[in-house]
Structure formats: structure tokens, C-alpha cells
């Protein structure tokens, strides 16, 4: 697994928008913030062109901007401006050959999970993290501070108080995951999630309980749960009832579809569509400890590349 | 491909509820209707037990009822009472060995698409059709009449007026499909849809445009579109905008993600979550003709079993 080099003061980064349309004010603020970290910031050429009602720009223009930063030797990280929907329309048309010669960090979450899975399929680590569109959200400080520290090479442990529904245990494995809908959306494709021996992190927003259940069933039926090393549940935000109440909590749904396995399960990790949304490194070697007092996710030193 | 025998007067059929909870009044009416066709009707033992807030009964009880009718030699068709959600929770735990010795028709749509795909994976034809919960819906007469005729062995052609967005052509192949969400939900699983050389029928209800787009992208990315013989779009009902308008019609979304292929595409087929919802036989050999005047879907004589 290739680990892109940590950022240094004076490095250049590029902001792209591979998914939903974005607000230019938010990007201006995010740019100033990244500059305050000592970075030079370039903005994708077409991120404000407004030639599609939903996407930040047409597929061709979003591909152009992303490809430009993938190829540009001086760009040391690609910061995805926001999620929404749209990454899967373009990921198969990106050419990662230059990028593989000089890997760089790619950051984002939610719809950007699709990109992380594509990067996992080519064995390059990436950074699941908050996005520029949310840098100025109230209470985003911690998420942004963690992102900065991690881009500059730190690997802080995430510790959370024990949840009574946690399943205790110890897991070692590479981290993978993100938005549950996008994980399921990868099934059958060239960037299908490979969970074997890994610590899987899941979060979601705005889904119905029955859909959440259906997605967990699909993961189980596609054998993506049975060989996990561990499971970490982040935030499940605004989960809704449908015509009939489902009357099962998110935790119970997750436990129900993993009850035949023995790996540890930890809830309430600060990852997802709420603050703080702390970053994690997709593809990094990590250890999950779930005991009576707490659950913690910590990074191991990488001995070799890959 | 195994074709279950047509029903005859005096045959017994069983009503089960593998998914959402059902209204007993509607089942009473449907039972009377099936009896008026000269059939004997048995009702699954647990379909009204009410031990789950959403499903008609617990997984174990739904499995019990379905398995009982799969095994019962005298039951010549299994009529699924309604969709909703729930079939994927039980299909892997059904034992089809007795059924394969004496195949029988299984009917339903929407969530029941999951069952149809499971039956396709074991090479048995089944009947995508309206459900007892909707037999008394206003304007359901045609859907119900077609279901009766087809269960008793008729294979009527479906003809619809040409839509200006249709892509003209001729396709031959076995029919497969149903609810788009459930087709995508099969990816990566043991009942993954096999579309190669087939005529694919899709319909959906209550989705957002961006989700519909995402599902079409997943089908394309999983190579389920490129080898189609033809594509038939039924009803796409109550398709909704999200935070930002998507500004593409359902037809344009479908055409966009199939534009690199040459198979015919026909819109407005009376199949899905509106009336009439005409049945089609999953796994049957059919011909799709799409010309300037009309589109028609007709059955071919099956020469051999399987």
C-alpha cells in the first residue's frame, strides 16, 4: 500500500469539485484557511462554471480539473470541495498513471468515498476527511485541525467512551470505508470494496431505516462482512422512518447483521455527517481496541511501502 | 430455463408475505378473487402475526411460511402478497430443492424482484406481476386479468405507442428485471443479476433523480448494461428532486448511461408502481420490437426445457 508523502510548508494543493455544485464564498474561506497553514492553493478551472443544475460542472470539466491536479507534479494534495453525488460518473475516466508515479493525498468524504475506494483498488492511501464546503461550519474547528495535522504527517489516535452496544475485542488491519451508500454502490464494479482482514468504517446520512437495513444485508450477502477484522460505526445522521416504523435502532440493525461473526464492533466514532468529523487514513495499518471503558483507533507505523 | 406448469381450474395456490406487513382485509378480497378463478387458496400461517413493526412477521416466520409452500406438492403457485422491503433478509435461507423437483409459479414485484433474481440464478421462470395488496386498487382490473391469463398459460404481447425518446431496433433474449433498486441491490451477491444477452426491464418508485442516476451508473460500471439485447423502461413513479434540481428527465438519465451501446430502448411500458402493471415472465424467451410507430414485447415458443 503506497503512502503519499506528508505535506510541508510551502507545498501546493489543488481544490476540485468532483460531485455537487459548491458555493464560491465557502471555497474562498477554505482557500484562506489552507493558506494560513502555509500552503499554496490552486482552484480547479471549472469548479464554478455552472453548466449543470446539480454537479459543479459537466463530467468532462470535472474530469479535466481532477486530471490536471493528478498530473501536476507540484500539486501535493487534492482537496475535494464537497460530496453530494457525482464522483462515480467520472472515476473510471481518470488516468492515475502519473499519480502512481508521484502519489499525493486526496481528501474528502461522503460521495468522495467512491474515490477512496478507487484509490484502494490501486493500492494508494487517501484521507477520509471533512471538506472545504464545511470548514466554516460551527464546531468544525476540530475536524479541520485534525485534517491539517494528518496532512502534515501526524497520526492521532481516536478515543471514544464505551457504548453499551459495543462488541468488545481487538482488531488489527488496514482501514477502509466511509459512506455506507457509496460502499454498497461499489459492489460489482472495478472499485468494489475489499474488506477482507480490514477494519471497516461506516457512516451515513438521510437514509430510511429500511434502506440502512437493506444495505447491511447487501454487504452481508456479498460476503463483505464475514472476513472483517473489526467494524467501526460513525454517525448515522437523520435516519428516517418510512411508511411503517422499523422500530430497530441503527446500532441494533448493524449488530443484527454481524451477529454471526466475532469481530469487535465500536459505535459513536466521530466520523460522518456531524461535527467533529475526524479524518482517517484509508489503507493505513491500524488497531481497534474495544474494551469496557472505551474504544480506540490508532495507527501502526508503516514498515514498508507498499 | 425451467418453466413451471400453467395453472388449471381446481389447483391450489398459497399467499405468502415475504416483505412488508399487510392488511388482512385486502388479503380476504384477493383470496375471494383467486377463488373466483377456480383456484383453491391457502394463506401463510404467520402472515398476520404482527410480531414486527415493519415486516409481516419475523424472518423465521416468513421463511417458515414460504418454505412450507415451496415444499407443498399440491401448491401450484406462490403469490407474494406485497412488496415493501424484506425479501433479501430471507432468500438465502430458503431451500429450493423440493421446488426444483416440482417447480411452481412465484408472483410479485417491487421488493419481490429479489426473489425473481434468486429464481433466475437457479434457472426457473417466475412471474413479475401485481400483488394481492393491490388487486382492488382502482384501475387494477387489467393488471389482475393479465395475471390470471398468464398464470393459466397465455402469453399476451404488450404493445405501446412509440415514445419520441425510444431507440429503435429489434432485440431477442430472455426477460429479466424489475425494480431498479432491487436489481442494484443484488450486485455482489449470490443472486446477482445476469443481464448478458437479455432484455432488461426496469421500473422504480419514490427515488430521487440523483439516486436513479447513481443506480444506472452502478449498473453500467458493473458491466450489466453493455451486453444487453434490449432495454425496456416501465414506470418511474414519484421521482423526486433533492437539495439541488437534477434537471434531467428519467428518460434522459437512462439514455445517457446507455448511449455507448446499440441495443433498442423502449419507454412507457405498463410495468411498475402504477396501473396497469402488466405481468411479464422472468426468464422467458421474448422479442422486443421498437419501431417508429410502436414498441412491442412478445413471447417466443419455448422449444425445450431448460
Coordinates of C-alpha atoms in Angstrom, one line a residue:
Chain A
X1 CA 0.0 0.0 0.0
X2 CA 1.5 3.3 -1.2
X3 CA 1.6 6.2 1.4
X4 CA 1.8 9.6 -0.2
X5 CA 4.3 12.0 1.4
X6 CA 3.2 14.3 4.2
X7 CA 2.7 17.9 3.3
X8 CA 5.3 20.5 4.1
X9 CA 5.1 24.3 4.5
X10 CA 5.1 25.9 1.1
X11 CA 3.6 22.9 -0.7
X12 CA 0.8 23.5 -3.3
X13 CA -2.6 21.8 -3.1
X14 CA -5.5 21.9 -5.5
X15 CA -9.2 22.2 -4.7
X16 CA -11.5 20.3 -7.1
X17 CA -15.3 19.6 -7.0
X18 CA -15.9 16.1 -8.4
X19 CA -19.5 16.0 -7.2
X20 CA -22.2 18.5 -6.2
X21 CA -22.2 22.2 -7.1
X22 CA -20.4 24.4 -4.5
X23 CA -20.7 27.9 -3.1
X24 CA -17.8 30.1 -4.1
X25 CA -17.8 32.0 -0.8
X26 CA -17.1 28.8 1.1
X27 CA -14.3 28.0 -1.2
X28 CA -12.7 31.5 -0.8
X29 CA -12.8 31.0 3.0
X30 CA -11.4 27.4 2.8
X31 CA -8.6 28.7 0.5
X32 CA -7.6 31.4 3.0
X33 CA -7.6 28.7 5.8
X34 CA -5.4 26.4 3.8
X35 CA -3.1 29.3 3.0
X36 CA -2.9 30.1 6.7
X37 CA -1.4 26.6 7.1
X38 CA 1.5 27.7 4.9
X39 CA 0.1 26.0 1.7
X40 CA -0.3 27.5 -1.7
X41 CA -3.8 26.8 -3.1
X42 CA -4.9 26.4 -6.6
X43 CA -8.6 26.1 -7.6
X44 CA -9.9 23.8 -10.3
X45 CA -10.5 25.7 -13.5
X46 CA -14.2 24.8 -13.9
X47 CA -15.4 24.4 -10.3
X48 CA -17.8 27.4 -10.7
X49 CA -18.8 27.2 -14.3
X50 CA -22.4 26.4 -13.5
X51 CA -23.2 24.4 -16.6
X52 CA -25.1 21.7 -14.8
X53 CA -28.0 22.2 -12.4
X54 CA -26.7 19.6 -9.8
X55 CA -23.0 18.9 -10.5
X56 CA -20.3 21.6 -10.1
X57 CA -19.7 21.3 -13.8
X58 CA -20.2 18.7 -16.6
X59 CA -18.5 15.4 -16.3
X60 CA -15.9 16.4 -18.9
X61 CA -15.0 19.6 -17.0
X62 CA -14.9 17.8 -13.6
X63 CA -12.6 15.2 -15.2
X64 CA -10.4 17.9 -16.7
X65 CA -9.9 19.6 -13.4
X66 CA -9.2 16.4 -11.4
X67 CA -6.9 15.1 -14.1
X68 CA -4.9 18.3 -14.2
X69 CA -4.2 18.1 -10.5
X70 CA -3.5 14.4 -10.7
X71 CA -0.9 15.1 -13.3
X72 CA 0.6 18.3 -11.9
X73 CA 3.9 17.4 -10.2
X74 CA 3.8 20.5 -7.9
X75 CA 0.3 19.7 -6.5
X76 CA 1.0 17.7 -3.4
X77 CA -2.7 17.1 -2.3
X78 CA -6.1 17.2 -4.0
X79 CA -8.8 18.6 -1.7
X80 CA -12.3 17.6 -2.8
X81 CA -14.6 20.6 -2.1
X82 CA -17.7 18.7 -1.1
X83 CA -19.7 15.5 -1.6
X84 CA -23.3 15.3 -2.8
X85 CA -23.3 13.0 -5.7
X86 CA -21.3 12.7 -8.9
X87 CA -17.9 11.0 -8.3
X88 CA -18.9 7.6 -9.7
X89 CA -19.7 9.3 -13.0
X90 CA -16.1 10.2 -13.5
X91 CA -13.8 7.9 -11.6
X92 CA -13.4 5.3 -14.4
X93 CA -12.3 8.1 -16.7
X94 CA -9.5 9.4 -14.5
X95 CA -5.9 8.3 -15.5
X96 CA -3.9 7.5 -12.4
X97 CA -0.7 6.7 -14.2
X98 CA 1.1 10.0 -13.4
X99 CA -0.4 9.9 -9.9
X100 CA 1.0 6.5 -9.3
X101 CA 4.5 7.7 -10.2
X102 CA 4.1 10.6 -7.7
X103 CA 1.3 9.8 -5.3
X104 CA -0.4 12.7 -3.4
X105 CA -3.0 12.9 -0.8
X106 CA -6.7 13.0 -1.9
X107 CA -9.2 14.2 0.8
X108 CA -12.9 14.2 1.2
X109 CA -15.9 12.1 2.5
X110 CA -19.5 11.2 1.7
X111 CA -19.7 10.9 -2.1
X112 CA -15.9 11.1 -2.2
X113 CA -15.9 7.6 -0.6
X114 CA -16.2 6.4 -4.3
X115 CA -12.8 8.0 -5.0
X116 CA -11.3 6.5 -1.9
X117 CA -12.4 3.0 -3.0
X118 CA -10.9 3.6 -6.4
X119 CA -7.6 4.6 -4.8
X120 CA -7.8 1.5 -2.6
X121 CA -8.2 -0.6 -5.7
X122 CA -4.9 0.8 -7.0
X123 CA -3.3 0.4 -3.5
X124 CA -2.8 4.1 -2.6
X125 CA -3.7 5.5 0.8
X126 CA -6.0 8.5 0.9
X127 CA -7.6 10.7 3.6
X128 CA -11.2 10.4 4.5
X129 CA -11.9 13.8 6.0
X130 CA -14.1 16.9 6.2
X131 CA -14.4 19.1 3.1
X132 CA -13.8 22.8 2.3
X133 CA -17.6 23.4 2.0
X134 CA -17.8 22.6 5.7
X135 CA -14.6 24.2 7.0
X136 CA -16.5 27.2 8.4
X137 CA -19.5 25.2 9.8
X138 CA -20.0 25.9 13.5
X139 CA -18.0 23.4 15.6
X140 CA -15.9 22.4 12.6
X141 CA -12.6 23.5 14.2
X142 CA -11.6 20.1 15.5
X143 CA -12.3 18.4 12.2
X144 CA -10.3 21.0 10.3
X145 CA -7.4 20.9 12.9
X146 CA -7.2 17.1 12.6
X147 CA -7.2 17.3 8.9
X148 CA -4.3 19.8 9.0
X149 CA -2.3 17.7 11.4
X150 CA -2.8 14.5 9.5
X151 CA -2.0 16.0 6.1
X152 CA 1.3 17.2 7.7
X153 CA 2.0 13.7 8.9
X154 CA 0.5 13.2 12.4
X155 CA -1.5 10.1 13.1
X156 CA -3.6 10.8 16.2
X157 CA -5.5 8.1 18.0
X158 CA -9.3 8.5 18.1
X159 CA -10.7 7.5 21.5
X160 CA -14.3 7.4 22.4
X161 CA -16.2 6.4 25.5
X162 CA -17.5 2.8 25.5
X163 CA -21.0 2.4 24.1
X164 CA -23.2 -0.2 25.8
X165 CA -23.9 -1.8 22.5
X166 CA -20.1 -2.2 21.6
X167 CA -18.9 -5.7 21.0
X168 CA -15.6 -6.0 22.8
X169 CA -12.3 -7.2 21.2
X170 CA -9.2 -6.3 19.5
X171 CA -8.7 -5.9 15.7
X172 CA -5.7 -5.3 13.5
X173 CA -6.0 -4.4 9.9
X174 CA -6.0 -1.7 7.2
X175 CA -8.7 0.9 7.4
X176 CA -11.3 1.1 4.7
X177 CA -14.8 2.6 4.5
X178 CA -16.8 5.7 4.5
X179 CA -20.3 6.4 3.4
X180 CA -22.3 3.2 3.6
X181 CA -24.4 4.0 0.5
X182 CA -21.3 4.5 -1.5
X183 CA -19.7 1.4 -0.2
X184 CA -22.7 -0.6 -1.4
X185 CA -22.6 1.4 -4.7
X186 CA -19.2 0.0 -5.4
X187 CA -20.4 -3.6 -5.4
X188 CA -20.0 -5.3 -8.8
X189 CA -17.7 -2.5 -10.1
X190 CA -13.9 -2.3 -10.7
X191 CA -13.6 -0.3 -7.5
X192 CA -15.6 -2.8 -5.4
X193 CA -14.7 -2.6 -1.7
X194 CA -12.3 -5.3 -0.5
X195 CA -12.9 -5.7 3.2
X196 CA -11.1 -8.9 3.9
X197 CA -9.0 -8.7 7.1
X198 CA -9.7 -5.0 7.3
X199 CA -11.3 -2.6 9.9
X200 CA -14.4 -1.3 8.1
X201 CA -15.7 2.2 9.0
X202 CA -19.3 3.1 8.1
X203 CA -21.4 6.2 8.4
X204 CA -24.5 7.6 6.6
X205 CA -27.0 10.4 6.4
X206 CA -30.6 10.9 5.5
X207 CA -31.4 7.2 4.8
X208 CA -34.5 5.4 5.9
X209 CA -34.1 2.6 8.5
X210 CA -35.3 0.0 6.0
X211 CA -32.7 1.2 3.4
X212 CA -29.9 1.0 6.0
X213 CA -31.1 -2.5 6.8
X214 CA -31.1 -3.3 3.1
X215 CA -27.6 -2.0 2.6
X216 CA -26.3 -4.0 5.6
X217 CA -28.0 -7.1 4.1
X218 CA -26.3 -6.5 0.8
X219 CA -22.9 -6.2 2.4
X220 CA -23.6 -9.4 4.3
X221 CA -24.9 -11.2 1.2
X222 CA -21.8 -10.1 -0.8
X223 CA -19.6 -11.5 1.9
X224 CA -18.1 -8.1 2.8
X225 CA -18.8 -8.5 6.5
X226 CA -17.7 -12.0 7.3
X227 CA -14.0 -11.6 7.0
X228 CA -13.7 -8.2 8.7
X229 CA -11.1 -7.7 11.4
X230 CA -13.3 -5.1 13.0
X231 CA -16.2 -2.7 12.4
X232 CA -16.4 1.0 13.4
X233 CA -19.7 2.8 13.2
X234 CA -19.5 6.6 12.9
X235 CA -22.5 8.9 12.8
X236 CA -25.8 7.9 11.3
X237 CA -27.5 11.2 10.9
X238 CA -31.1 12.0 10.1
X239 CA -32.1 8.3 9.7
X240 CA -35.8 8.3 8.9
X241 CA -38.8 6.1 9.3
X242 CA -40.8 5.2 6.2
X243 CA -44.5 4.3 5.8
X244 CA -44.2 1.8 8.6
X245 CA -41.9 2.3 11.6
X246 CA -38.9 0.0 11.5
X247 CA -38.5 0.0 15.3
X248 CA -34.9 -1.1 15.3
X249 CA -32.1 1.3 16.2
X250 CA -29.2 1.8 13.9
X251 CA -27.0 0.0 16.4
X252 CA -29.4 -2.9 16.5
X253 CA -29.5 -3.1 12.7
X254 CA -25.7 -3.2 12.5
X255 CA -25.4 -5.8 15.3
X256 CA -28.2 -7.9 13.8
X257 CA -26.4 -8.3 10.5
X258 CA -23.0 -9.0 12.1
X259 CA -24.1 -11.3 15.0
X260 CA -22.8 -14.4 13.3
X261 CA -19.3 -13.0 13.3
X262 CA -16.8 -12.4 16.1
X263 CA -15.0 -9.2 15.3
X264 CA -15.3 -6.2 17.6
X265 CA -17.9 -3.5 16.8
X266 CA -17.5 0.1 18.1
X267 CA -20.2 2.7 17.9
X268 CA -20.2 6.5 18.1
X269 CA -17.0 7.3 16.4
X270 CA -16.7 11.0 15.5
X271 CA -16.8 10.3 11.7
X272 CA -19.6 11.3 9.3
X273 CA -22.1 14.0 8.7
X274 CA -21.8 15.7 12.1
X275 CA -19.1 17.6 13.9
X276 CA -16.5 16.6 14.8
X277 CA -15.8 14.6 11.6
X278 CA -12.3 13.4 12.3
X279 CA -10.2 12.2 9.4
X280 CA -8.9 8.6 9.0
X281 CA -6.4 7.3 6.5
X282 CA -7.9 4.8 4.0
X283 CA -5.5 1.9 3.6
X284 CA -3.4 2.6 6.7
X285 CA -2.5 -0.1 9.2
X286 CA -4.4 0.4 12.4
X287 CA -5.5 -1.2 15.6
X288 CA -9.0 -1.1 17.1
X289 CA -9.3 -1.7 20.8
X290 CA -12.9 -2.1 22.2
X291 CA -13.0 -2.7 25.9
X292 CA -15.4 -2.0 28.8
X293 CA -14.2 1.6 29.2
X294 CA -13.5 2.9 25.7
X295 CA -12.9 2.2 22.1
X296 CA -9.8 3.5 20.4
X297 CA -8.5 3.5 16.8
X298 CA -4.7 4.0 16.5
X299 CA -2.3 3.8 13.6
X300 CA 0.7 1.5 13.4
X301 CA 4.0 2.5 12.0
X302 CA 4.1 1.5 8.3
X303 CA 7.2 -0.7 8.0
X304 CA 7.4 -0.8 4.2
X305 CA 5.9 0.6 1.1
X306 CA 3.7 -0.9 -0.3
Chain B
X1 CA -34.5 -22.4 -18.1
X2 CA -37.3 -24.3 -16.3
X3 CA -40.9 -23.2 -17.0
X4 CA -43.3 -24.1 -14.2
X5 CA -46.6 -25.7 -15.5
X6 CA -49.6 -23.4 -16.1
X7 CA -52.3 -23.4 -13.5
X8 CA -55.6 -25.3 -14.1
X9 CA -59.0 -24.9 -12.6
X10 CA -59.1 -26.6 -9.2
X11 CA -55.3 -26.0 -8.5
X12 CA -54.2 -24.7 -5.1
X13 CA -52.1 -21.6 -4.6
X14 CA -50.6 -20.1 -1.5
X15 CA -50.4 -16.5 -0.4
X16 CA -47.2 -15.5 1.5
X17 CA -45.9 -12.2 2.7
X18 CA -42.0 -12.2 2.5
X19 CA -41.7 -8.4 2.9
X20 CA -43.8 -5.6 4.5
X21 CA -46.8 -6.0 6.8
X22 CA -50.1 -6.4 5.0
X23 CA -53.8 -5.5 5.6
X24 CA -55.9 -8.6 6.2
X25 CA -59.0 -7.1 4.5
X26 CA -57.0 -6.8 1.3
X27 CA -55.9 -10.4 1.5
X28 CA -59.5 -11.5 2.2
X29 CA -60.6 -9.8 -1.0
X30 CA -57.7 -11.1 -3.0
X31 CA -58.4 -14.6 -1.8
X32 CA -62.0 -14.3 -3.0
X33 CA -60.8 -13.1 -6.3
X34 CA -58.4 -16.0 -6.8
X35 CA -61.2 -18.4 -5.8
X36 CA -63.4 -16.8 -8.4
X37 CA -60.8 -18.0 -10.9
X38 CA -61.4 -21.6 -9.8
X39 CA -58.4 -21.8 -7.6
X40 CA -58.2 -23.0 -4.0
X41 CA -56.3 -20.5 -1.8
X42 CA -54.2 -21.2 1.3
X43 CA -52.8 -18.3 3.4
X44 CA -49.4 -18.5 5.0
X45 CA -49.7 -19.4 8.7
X46 CA -47.9 -16.3 10.0
X47 CA -48.8 -13.5 7.6
X48 CA -50.8 -11.6 10.2
X49 CA -48.9 -12.4 13.4
X50 CA -47.8 -8.8 13.8
X51 CA -44.5 -9.6 15.7
X52 CA -42.5 -7.0 13.8
X53 CA -43.3 -3.3 13.3
X54 CA -42.4 -3.3 9.6
X55 CA -42.3 -6.9 8.3
X56 CA -45.4 -9.1 8.1
X57 CA -43.7 -11.3 10.6
X58 CA -40.2 -12.2 11.9
X59 CA -37.6 -13.6 9.4
X60 CA -38.1 -17.0 10.8
X61 CA -41.9 -17.0 10.4
X62 CA -41.7 -15.6 6.9
X63 CA -39.2 -18.2 6.0
X64 CA -41.4 -20.9 7.5
X65 CA -44.4 -19.9 5.5
X66 CA -42.5 -19.6 2.2
X67 CA -40.7 -22.9 2.8
X68 CA -44.0 -24.6 3.6
X69 CA -45.5 -23.6 0.2
X70 CA -42.2 -24.3 -1.7
X71 CA -42.3 -27.8 -0.3
X72 CA -46.1 -28.5 -0.5
X73 CA -46.7 -30.6 -3.6
X74 CA -50.3 -29.5 -4.0
X75 CA -49.5 -25.8 -4.0
X76 CA -49.1 -24.9 -7.7
X77 CA -48.2 -21.2 -7.3
X78 CA -46.9 -18.9 -4.6
X79 CA -48.5 -15.5 -4.6
X80 CA -46.5 -12.8 -2.8
X81 CA -48.9 -10.5 -1.0
X82 CA -47.0 -7.3 -1.4
X83 CA -43.5 -5.7 -1.7
X84 CA -42.1 -3.1 0.7
X85 CA -38.8 -4.4 1.9
X86 CA -37.7 -7.7 3.4
X87 CA -37.2 -10.4 0.8
X88 CA -33.4 -10.1 0.8
X89 CA -33.3 -10.9 4.5
X90 CA -34.7 -14.4 3.9
X91 CA -33.9 -15.6 0.3
X92 CA -30.6 -17.1 1.2
X93 CA -32.3 -19.2 3.8
X94 CA -35.0 -20.7 1.6
X95 CA -34.4 -24.3 0.4
X96 CA -35.3 -24.7 -3.3
X97 CA -34.5 -28.4 -3.6
X98 CA -38.1 -29.6 -3.4
X99 CA -39.2 -26.7 -5.6
X100 CA -36.7 -27.6 -8.2
X101 CA -38.2 -31.1 -8.3
X102 CA -41.7 -29.7 -8.9
X103 CA -41.4 -26.0 -10.0
X104 CA -44.3 -23.7 -9.4
X105 CA -45.0 -20.1 -10.3
X106 CA -44.0 -17.4 -7.9
X107 CA -45.5 -14.0 -8.5
X108 CA -45.0 -10.4 -7.3
X109 CA -43.0 -7.3 -8.0
X110 CA -41.1 -4.4 -6.3
X111 CA -39.2 -5.9 -3.4
X112 CA -40.2 -9.3 -4.8
X113 CA -37.7 -8.6 -7.6
X114 CA -35.1 -10.0 -5.2
X115 CA -36.9 -13.4 -5.3
X116 CA -37.2 -13.3 -9.0
X117 CA -33.4 -12.8 -9.3
X118 CA -32.8 -15.7 -6.9
X119 CA -35.1 -17.8 -9.1
X120 CA -33.2 -16.7 -12.2
X121 CA -30.0 -17.8 -10.5
X122 CA -31.4 -21.3 -10.2
X123 CA -32.8 -21.2 -13.8
X124 CA -36.5 -21.2 -13.0
X125 CA -39.0 -18.8 -14.7
X126 CA -41.2 -16.7 -12.5
X127 CA -43.9 -14.1 -12.9
X128 CA -43.3 -10.4 -12.3
X129 CA -46.8 -9.2 -11.6
X130 CA -49.1 -7.1 -9.5
X131 CA -49.8 -8.3 -5.9
X132 CA -52.9 -9.2 -3.8
X133 CA -52.5 -6.0 -1.7
X134 CA -53.2 -4.1 -4.9
X135 CA -55.9 -6.3 -6.6
X136 CA -58.7 -4.0 -5.5
X137 CA -56.9 -0.7 -6.3
X138 CA -58.9 1.5 -8.8
X139 CA -57.9 0.6 -12.3
X140 CA -56.2 -2.6 -11.2
X141 CA -58.6 -4.8 -13.3
X142 CA -56.3 -5.1 -16.3
X143 CA -53.3 -6.0 -14.2
X144 CA -55.3 -8.7 -12.4
X145 CA -56.9 -10.0 -15.6
X146 CA -53.4 -10.3 -17.3
X147 CA -52.1 -12.1 -14.2
X148 CA -54.9 -14.6 -14.3
X149 CA -54.5 -15.2 -18.1
X150 CA -50.7 -15.6 -17.8
X151 CA -50.9 -17.9 -14.8
X152 CA -53.3 -20.1 -16.8
X153 CA -50.7 -20.2 -19.7
X154 CA -51.4 -17.3 -22.0
X155 CA -48.5 -15.1 -23.2
X156 CA -50.0 -11.9 -24.4
X157 CA -47.9 -9.3 -26.3
X158 CA -47.5 -5.9 -24.7
X159 CA -47.8 -3.1 -27.3
X160 CA -47.3 0.6 -26.5
X161 CA -47.2 3.6 -28.7
X162 CA -43.8 4.8 -29.8
X163 CA -42.1 7.3 -27.4
X164 CA -40.1 10.0 -29.1
X165 CA -37.1 9.1 -26.9
X166 CA -37.2 5.4 -27.9
X167 CA -34.1 4.0 -29.5
X168 CA -35.3 1.9 -32.5
X169 CA -34.3 -1.7 -33.1
X170 CA -35.0 -5.4 -32.6
X171 CA -33.9 -7.5 -29.6
X172 CA -34.2 -11.2 -28.8
X173 CA -33.4 -12.6 -25.5
X174 CA -34.7 -13.8 -22.2
X175 CA -36.6 -11.3 -20.0
X176 CA -35.1 -10.2 -16.7
X177 CA -35.6 -7.3 -14.4
X178 CA -38.0 -5.5 -12.2
X179 CA -37.4 -2.8 -9.5
X180 CA -34.1 -1.0 -10.3
X181 CA -33.2 -0.5 -6.6
X182 CA -33.5 -4.3 -6.1
X183 CA -31.6 -5.1 -9.3
X184 CA -28.7 -3.0 -8.0
X185 CA -29.2 -4.5 -4.5
X186 CA -28.3 -7.9 -6.0
X187 CA -24.8 -6.8 -7.1
X188 CA -22.0 -8.7 -5.4
X189 CA -24.4 -11.4 -4.0
X190 CA -25.2 -15.0 -5.0
X191 CA -28.3 -13.8 -6.8
X192 CA -26.5 -11.0 -8.8
X193 CA -28.5 -10.2 -11.9
X194 CA -27.1 -11.7 -15.1
X195 CA -28.1 -9.5 -18.0
X196 CA -25.9 -10.8 -20.7
X197 CA -27.9 -11.2 -24.0
X198 CA -31.1 -10.4 -22.2
X199 CA -33.9 -7.9 -22.4
X200 CA -33.7 -5.9 -19.2
X201 CA -36.9 -4.4 -17.8
X202 CA -36.6 -1.6 -15.1
X203 CA -39.0 0.4 -13.1
X204 CA -38.9 2.3 -9.8
X205 CA -40.8 4.4 -7.3
X206 CA -40.1 7.2 -4.9
X207 CA -36.4 7.6 -5.7
X208 CA -34.5 10.9 -6.2
X209 CA -33.2 11.7 -9.6
X210 CA -29.6 11.6 -8.4
X211 CA -30.2 8.2 -6.9
X212 CA -31.7 6.9 -10.1
X213 CA -28.6 8.3 -11.9
X214 CA -26.3 6.7 -9.4
X215 CA -28.0 3.3 -9.8
X216 CA -27.8 3.5 -13.6
X217 CA -24.1 4.3 -13.2
X218 CA -23.6 1.3 -10.9
X219 CA -25.3 -0.9 -13.5
X220 CA -23.0 0.5 -16.2
X221 CA -19.9 0.3 -14.0
X222 CA -20.7 -3.3 -13.2
X223 CA -21.0 -4.1 -16.9
X224 CA -24.7 -5.0 -16.6
X225 CA -25.7 -2.7 -19.4
X226 CA -23.1 -3.3 -22.1
X227 CA -24.2 -6.8 -23.2
X228 CA -27.9 -6.2 -23.1
X229 CA -30.0 -7.3 -26.0
X230 CA -32.6 -4.6 -25.3
X231 CA -33.8 -2.3 -22.5
X232 CA -37.4 -1.7 -21.5
X233 CA -38.3 1.1 -19.1
X234 CA -41.6 0.8 -17.2
X235 CA -43.0 3.4 -14.9
X236 CA -40.7 5.6 -12.8
X237 CA -43.2 6.9 -10.3
X238 CA -42.8 9.8 -7.9
X239 CA -39.2 10.5 -8.8
X240 CA -38.1 13.4 -6.7
X241 CA -35.7 16.3 -6.7
X242 CA -33.2 16.6 -3.9
X243 CA -31.5 19.8 -2.5
X244 CA -30.5 20.8 -6.0
X245 CA -32.6 20.1 -9.0
X246 CA -31.1 17.4 -11.3
X247 CA -32.8 18.8 -14.4
X248 CA -32.6 15.6 -16.4
X249 CA -35.7 13.5 -17.1
X250 CA -35.7 9.9 -16.2
X251 CA -35.6 9.1 -20.0
X252 CA -32.5 11.2 -20.5
X253 CA -30.8 9.6 -17.5
X254 CA -31.5 6.2 -18.9
X255 CA -30.4 7.2 -22.4
X256 CA -27.3 9.0 -21.1
X257 CA -25.9 5.9 -19.4
X258 CA -26.7 3.6 -22.4
X259 CA -25.6 5.9 -25.2
X260 CA -22.4 4.0 -25.9
X261 CA -24.4 0.8 -26.7
X262 CA -26.6 0.0 -29.6
X263 CA -29.5 -2.0 -28.2
X264 CA -33.0 -0.8 -28.6
X265 CA -34.6 1.1 -25.7
X266 CA -38.3 1.4 -25.2
X267 CA -40.1 3.7 -22.7
X268 CA -43.5 3.8 -21.1
X269 CA -44.2 0.1 -20.8
X270 CA -47.1 -0.6 -18.4
X271 CA -45.0 -2.2 -15.8
X272 CA -44.3 -0.8 -12.3
X273 CA -45.9 1.2 -9.5
X274 CA -48.8 2.5 -11.5
X275 CA -51.8 0.9 -13.2
X276 CA -51.8 -1.1 -15.4
X277 CA -48.9 -3.1 -14.1
X278 CA -48.9 -5.9 -16.6
X279 CA -47.1 -9.2 -15.8
X280 CA -44.0 -10.5 -17.6
X281 CA -42.3 -13.8 -17.3
X282 CA -38.8 -13.6 -15.9
X283 CA -36.6 -15.9 -17.9
X284 CA -38.9 -16.4 -20.8
X285 CA -37.6 -16.0 -24.4
X286 CA -39.0 -12.8 -25.9
X287 CA -38.7 -10.4 -28.7
X288 CA -38.7 -6.6 -28.4
X289 CA -39.5 -4.6 -31.5
X290 CA -39.1 -0.8 -31.3
X291 CA -40.1 1.0 -34.5
X292 CA -41.3 4.4 -35.5
X293 CA -44.9 3.5 -34.6
X294 CA -44.8 1.3 -31.5
X295 CA -42.8 -0.9 -29.2
X296 CA -43.9 -4.4 -28.6
X297 CA -42.7 -7.2 -26.3
X298 CA -43.8 -10.7 -27.3
X299 CA -43.1 -14.2 -26.2
X300 CA -41.4 -16.9 -28.2
X301 CA -42.4 -20.5 -28.0
X302 CA -40.1 -22.3 -25.7
X303 CA -38.7 -25.2 -27.6
X304 CA -37.0 -27.1 -24.8
X305 CA -36.8 -27.2 -21.1
X306 CA -34.5 -26.0 -19.8

